[in-house]
Each structure stands twice: as structure tokens, then as C-alpha cells.
CSV table of C-alpha atoms in Angstrom, one decimal:
chain,number,residue,atom,x,y,z
A,1,MET,CA,-57.5,49.9,-169.7
A,2,LYS,CA,-56.2,48.0,-172.8
A,3,ILE,CA,-59.8,47.9,-174.1
A,4,ARG,CA,-60.2,51.6,-173.8
A,5,ALA,CA,-56.9,52.2,-175.5
A,6,ALA,CA,-58.0,49.8,-178.3
A,7,LEU,CA,-61.2,51.6,-178.9
A,8,LEU,CA,-59.4,55.0,-178.8
A,9,ALA,CA,-56.9,53.7,-181.4
A,10,LEU,CA,-59.7,52.5,-183.6
A,11,ALA,CA,-61.5,55.8,-183.3
A,12,MET,CA,-58.4,57.6,-184.4
A,13,VAL,CA,-57.9,55.4,-187.4
A,14,SER,CA,-61.5,55.3,-188.5
A,15,PRO,CA,-61.5,58.8,-190.2
A,16,ALA,CA,-58.7,57.6,-192.5
A,17,LEU,CA,-60.7,54.5,-193.3
A,18,VAL,CA,-63.7,56.5,-194.4
A,19,PHE,CA,-61.9,57.9,-197.4
A,20,ALA,CA,-61.1,54.4,-198.7
A,21,SER,CA,-64.4,52.9,-197.5
A,22,GLN,CA,-65.3,49.4,-198.7
A,23,ASN,CA,-67.9,47.1,-197.1
A,24,ALA,CA,-66.1,44.9,-194.6
A,25,PRO,CA,-66.3,43.7,-191.0
A,26,TYR,CA,-63.5,44.5,-188.6
A,27,ALA,CA,-62.7,43.4,-185.1
A,28,VAL,CA,-60.3,44.4,-182.4
A,29,GLU,CA,-59.3,41.7,-179.9
A,30,ALA,CA,-58.0,42.5,-176.4
A,31,THR,CA,-57.3,40.4,-173.3
A,32,THR,CA,-59.0,41.3,-170.1
A,33,ARG,CA,-57.2,41.3,-166.7
A,34,ALA,CA,-59.1,38.1,-165.9
A,35,GLY,CA,-57.6,36.4,-169.0
A,36,SER,CA,-60.7,36.2,-171.2
A,37,LYS,CA,-60.8,37.8,-174.6
A,38,LEU,CA,-63.0,40.7,-175.8
A,39,LEU,CA,-63.8,41.3,-179.4
A,40,SER,CA,-65.2,44.7,-180.5
A,41,LEU,CA,-67.1,44.1,-183.7
A,42,ASP,CA,-67.3,46.8,-186.3
A,43,PHE,CA,-68.4,47.3,-189.9
A,44,GLU,CA,-67.0,49.6,-192.5
A,45,SER,CA,-69.7,50.7,-194.9
A,46,ALA,CA,-69.4,52.4,-198.3
A,47,GLY,CA,-72.9,53.7,-197.7
A,48,ASP,CA,-74.7,51.2,-200.0
A,49,VAL,CA,-75.3,48.2,-197.7
A,50,SER,CA,-78.6,47.4,-196.1
A,51,ALA,CA,-77.7,43.9,-194.8
A,52,PHE,CA,-74.5,42.0,-194.1
A,53,THR,CA,-73.4,38.8,-192.5
A,54,PHE,CA,-70.1,37.5,-191.2
A,55,ARG,CA,-68.7,34.6,-189.2
A,56,VAL,CA,-66.0,34.9,-186.6
A,57,ALA,CA,-63.8,31.8,-186.1
A,58,LEU,CA,-62.5,31.7,-182.5
A,59,PRO,CA,-59.5,29.5,-181.5
A,60,GLU,CA,-60.2,25.8,-181.1
A,61,GLY,CA,-61.1,24.8,-177.6
A,62,VAL,CA,-63.1,27.9,-176.6
A,63,LYS,CA,-65.0,27.1,-173.4
A,64,ARG,CA,-67.4,30.0,-173.0
A,65,ILE,CA,-68.7,32.5,-175.6
A,66,ASP,CA,-70.8,35.5,-174.4
A,67,THR,CA,-72.8,37.0,-177.3
A,68,SER,CA,-75.2,39.1,-175.1
A,69,SER,CA,-73.7,42.4,-176.4
A,70,CYS,CA,-73.0,41.2,-179.9
A,71,LEU,CA,-75.5,43.6,-181.5
A,72,SER,CA,-75.6,46.3,-178.8
A,73,ASP,CA,-74.1,49.2,-180.8
A,74,LEU,CA,-76.0,48.9,-184.1
A,75,PRO,CA,-77.1,52.2,-185.8
A,76,LYS,CA,-80.7,53.2,-185.4
A,77,GLY,CA,-83.0,51.2,-187.7
A,78,PHE,CA,-80.8,48.1,-187.8
A,79,THR,CA,-81.3,44.8,-186.1
A,80,GLY,CA,-79.9,41.4,-186.4
A,81,VAL,CA,-79.1,38.0,-185.0
A,82,CYS,CA,-76.0,36.7,-183.3
A,83,ASN,CA,-75.5,33.0,-182.5
A,84,SER,CA,-72.5,30.9,-181.4
A,85,ARG,CA,-71.9,27.2,-182.1
A,86,ASP,CA,-68.7,25.4,-181.3
A,87,ASN,CA,-65.9,27.9,-181.9
A,88,PHE,CA,-67.8,30.1,-184.3
A,89,VAL,CA,-70.0,33.2,-184.0
A,90,ALA,CA,-72.4,34.1,-186.8
A,91,VAL,CA,-73.5,37.7,-187.1
A,92,THR,CA,-76.3,38.9,-189.4
A,93,VAL,CA,-77.4,42.5,-189.5
A,94,TYR,CA,-80.1,44.1,-191.6
A,95,SER,CA,-82.1,47.3,-192.0
A,96,ASN,CA,-85.7,47.2,-190.8
A,97,SER,CA,-86.7,49.6,-193.5
A,98,GLY,CA,-84.3,48.7,-196.3
A,99,LYS,CA,-82.3,51.8,-195.9
A,100,SER,CA,-78.5,51.7,-196.3
A,101,ALA,CA,-76.1,51.8,-193.4
A,102,PRO,CA,-74.2,55.1,-193.0
A,103,ALA,CA,-70.9,55.4,-194.8
A,104,GLY,CA,-67.9,54.9,-192.6
A,105,LEU,CA,-67.0,52.7,-189.7
A,106,PHE,CA,-69.6,51.9,-187.1
A,107,SER,CA,-69.8,49.6,-184.2
A,108,VAL,CA,-71.9,46.5,-184.2
A,109,GLY,CA,-71.3,45.2,-180.7
A,110,LYS,CA,-69.0,43.0,-178.6
A,111,ILE,CA,-68.4,39.4,-177.9
A,112,SER,CA,-66.2,37.8,-175.2
A,113,TYR,CA,-64.8,34.3,-174.8
A,114,SER,CA,-62.6,32.3,-172.5
A,115,GLY,CA,-60.5,29.2,-173.0
A,116,GLY,CA,-59.2,28.2,-176.4
A,117,GLY,CA,-55.8,27.2,-177.7
A,118,VAL,CA,-53.2,29.1,-179.4
A,119,GLY,CA,-54.2,31.5,-182.1
A,120,GLN,CA,-56.4,34.5,-182.7
A,121,ALA,CA,-59.9,35.1,-183.8
A,122,LYS,CA,-60.5,35.7,-187.5
A,123,ILE,CA,-63.4,36.6,-189.7
A,124,ASP,CA,-63.5,33.8,-192.3
A,125,VAL,CA,-66.8,34.4,-194.1
A,126,PHE,CA,-68.7,37.5,-195.0
A,127,GLU,CA,-71.2,38.9,-197.5
A,128,ALA,CA,-73.1,42.2,-197.9
A,129,SER,CA,-76.1,43.2,-200.0
A,130,THR,CA,-77.7,46.5,-201.1
A,131,SER,CA,-81.2,47.6,-200.4
A,132,ASP,CA,-82.4,46.2,-203.8
A,133,GLY,CA,-81.0,42.8,-202.8
A,134,LYS,CA,-77.9,42.8,-205.0
A,135,GLU,CA,-74.6,41.7,-203.8
A,136,ALA,CA,-72.5,44.6,-202.6
A,137,SER,CA,-68.8,45.0,-203.3
A,138,ILE,CA,-66.8,43.9,-200.3
A,139,GLY,CA,-63.3,44.7,-199.0
A,140,THR,CA,-61.1,42.6,-196.8
A,141,ALA,CA,-62.1,41.6,-193.3
A,142,LYS,CA,-59.6,42.1,-190.5
A,143,VAL,CA,-59.0,41.3,-186.9
A,144,GLU,CA,-56.5,43.4,-185.0
A,145,LYS,CA,-55.0,42.0,-181.8
A,146,LEU,CA,-54.0,44.4,-179.0
A,147,ASP,CA,-51.7,43.0,-176.3
């Protein structure tokens, strides 16, 4: 139920974000009834990005990371790679045809994890590029915690 509320809250906020759109990854973190954590991964696009990459740093001591749905919600024409190692998840997304991602906030996918010490997930590294390979302007990455 908390996850649905989180996604609804994000959907309500996203139209306001479109007007001040910058290229940046976002995540919403919620705790499931079983105690594991779920991160909804999103990207806010200014409409000029055809590829982006970011790294999610999870709390130290994470025992299990599930990335099977990490790229499940990408817009049509986009693909990518999602890998985890230690307490990090690296996400790389790119356009198959070189077209730009639509302007606004769109979903990338979800990851879940269990275990881990005190703290919250954070996005500590990210980059974006335009269809001609130039570095795109970037905003500020953010992880919201719902609990």
C-alpha cells in the first residue's frame, strides 16, 4: 500500500517537475511489509538526452539485491544495462536509434534489496549525453524516502 501511495505521490508531483525540467535521476524508496526495500527508479529529461548512466549506493551490509526489474519501464526505443556489485547498482540507459528521451519524468524500473545497516540509498554518480555525443546539462539527483 505504501508503494502505491509513493507512486501516486510521484505522479502528482511530476507535472510540476516538467516545467523546471533538468536531466537527473530520481528514486523513491519504500519499505515492504516483509521489511525489504523497494526503489522506484526514474529519470527527469529536458528532452535532449539520448543516453544516461547513474549509480545507486545502497546502505553498507546489503545482503540481497534484485535488479530483475531495473529496466522494466523504459520508454519505447530505449534499452540498457543494470548491474549490482557490493552495495552499488549501476544503471546505463541509451537510445537504440539515437533519438532523445521524451521531456518530463519517466520511469526506468525498480530494484529491491534486503539487509543493510542504517542509512538510505543515494544516487552518488550520474552523467547524461545528447544524441550527438556531447555532455548534457544535468540537475540534482534525489532519493525520496517514504515511511
